[in-house]
């Protein structure tokens, strides 16, 4: 019993030999001229709304042929349902 408690007991933590990590900022590389120009152009664009291809998109519209086909199917099926129920004597 005493042996089991000695095994399960955690040994005291010793101070580690390595020092804690330092929060040192990495050495900053100088920006190239191309990078700084692109960065400036990006900063100018931020917040602006683009007026481009979104105006050119047409909303989805249904052509007259598709509309006629849809109406033919819906009205035709309704008429056939009325005729079949009349033949069965439900109306």
Coordinates of C-alpha atoms in Angstrom, one line a residue:
X1 CA 0.0 0.0 0.0
X2 CA 2.8 2.4 0.9
X3 CA 4.6 1.3 -2.2
X4 CA 1.7 2.1 -4.5
X5 CA 1.3 5.6 -3.1
X6 CA 5.0 6.2 -3.6
X7 CA 4.8 5.2 -7.2
X8 CA 1.8 7.3 -8.0
X9 CA 3.1 10.4 -6.3
X10 CA 4.5 12.9 -8.7
X11 CA 8.1 13.9 -8.1
X12 CA 8.7 17.6 -7.4
X13 CA 9.4 19.7 -10.5
X14 CA 12.9 20.9 -10.8
X15 CA 13.8 24.1 -12.5
X16 CA 14.7 23.5 -16.1
X17 CA 18.2 24.2 -17.3
X18 CA 17.1 26.2 -20.3
X19 CA 15.9 29.8 -19.8
X20 CA 12.3 30.8 -20.6
X21 CA 11.8 31.9 -24.3
X22 CA 12.3 35.5 -24.9
X23 CA 9.8 37.6 -26.9
X24 CA 12.2 39.3 -29.2
X25 CA 10.9 40.6 -32.5
X26 CA 12.6 39.1 -35.5
X27 CA 14.9 41.3 -37.5
X28 CA 12.7 43.2 -40.0
X29 CA 13.9 43.0 -43.6
X30 CA 13.7 46.3 -45.5
X31 CA 10.8 46.5 -48.0
X32 CA 11.7 46.6 -51.6
X33 CA 10.3 49.6 -53.6
X34 CA 8.0 47.3 -55.5
X35 CA 6.5 45.9 -52.3
X36 CA 6.0 49.3 -50.7
X37 CA 4.3 50.6 -53.9
X38 CA 2.0 47.6 -53.9
X39 CA 1.3 48.1 -50.2
X40 CA 0.4 51.7 -50.7
X41 CA -1.9 50.9 -53.7
X42 CA -3.6 48.2 -51.5
X43 CA -4.1 50.7 -48.7
X44 CA -5.8 53.1 -51.1
X45 CA -8.1 50.5 -52.4
X46 CA -9.3 49.2 -49.0
X47 CA -12.8 50.4 -48.3
X48 CA -13.7 51.4 -51.9
X49 CA -16.5 49.6 -53.6
X50 CA -15.5 48.3 -57.0
X51 CA -17.7 49.3 -59.9
X52 CA -17.0 46.6 -62.4
X53 CA -18.4 43.4 -63.7
X54 CA -21.2 43.2 -61.1
X55 CA -23.3 45.8 -63.0
X56 CA -23.0 43.8 -66.2
X57 CA -24.6 40.7 -64.8
X58 CA -28.2 40.2 -65.8
X59 CA -30.7 38.7 -63.3
X60 CA -31.9 35.2 -64.1
X61 CA -34.9 35.6 -66.4
X62 CA -37.3 33.0 -67.7
X63 CA -37.7 33.0 -71.5
X64 CA -41.2 32.9 -73.0
X65 CA -40.7 29.4 -74.3
X66 CA -39.8 28.0 -70.9
X67 CA -42.7 29.9 -69.3
X68 CA -45.1 28.5 -71.9
X69 CA -43.8 24.9 -71.3
X70 CA -44.3 25.3 -67.6
X71 CA -47.8 26.6 -67.9
X72 CA -48.7 23.8 -70.4
X73 CA -47.5 21.2 -68.0
X74 CA -49.2 22.7 -64.9
X75 CA -52.5 23.5 -66.6
X76 CA -52.5 20.2 -68.5
X77 CA -52.0 18.1 -65.4
X78 CA -54.8 20.0 -63.6
X79 CA -57.2 19.4 -66.5
X80 CA -56.2 15.7 -66.6
X81 CA -56.8 15.4 -62.8
X82 CA -60.2 16.9 -63.1
X83 CA -61.2 14.6 -66.0
X84 CA -59.9 11.5 -64.2
X85 CA -61.7 12.4 -61.0
X86 CA -64.9 13.0 -62.9
X87 CA -64.8 9.6 -64.6
X88 CA -64.4 8.0 -61.1
X89 CA -67.5 9.9 -59.9
X90 CA -65.7 12.0 -57.3
X91 CA -66.9 15.3 -58.5

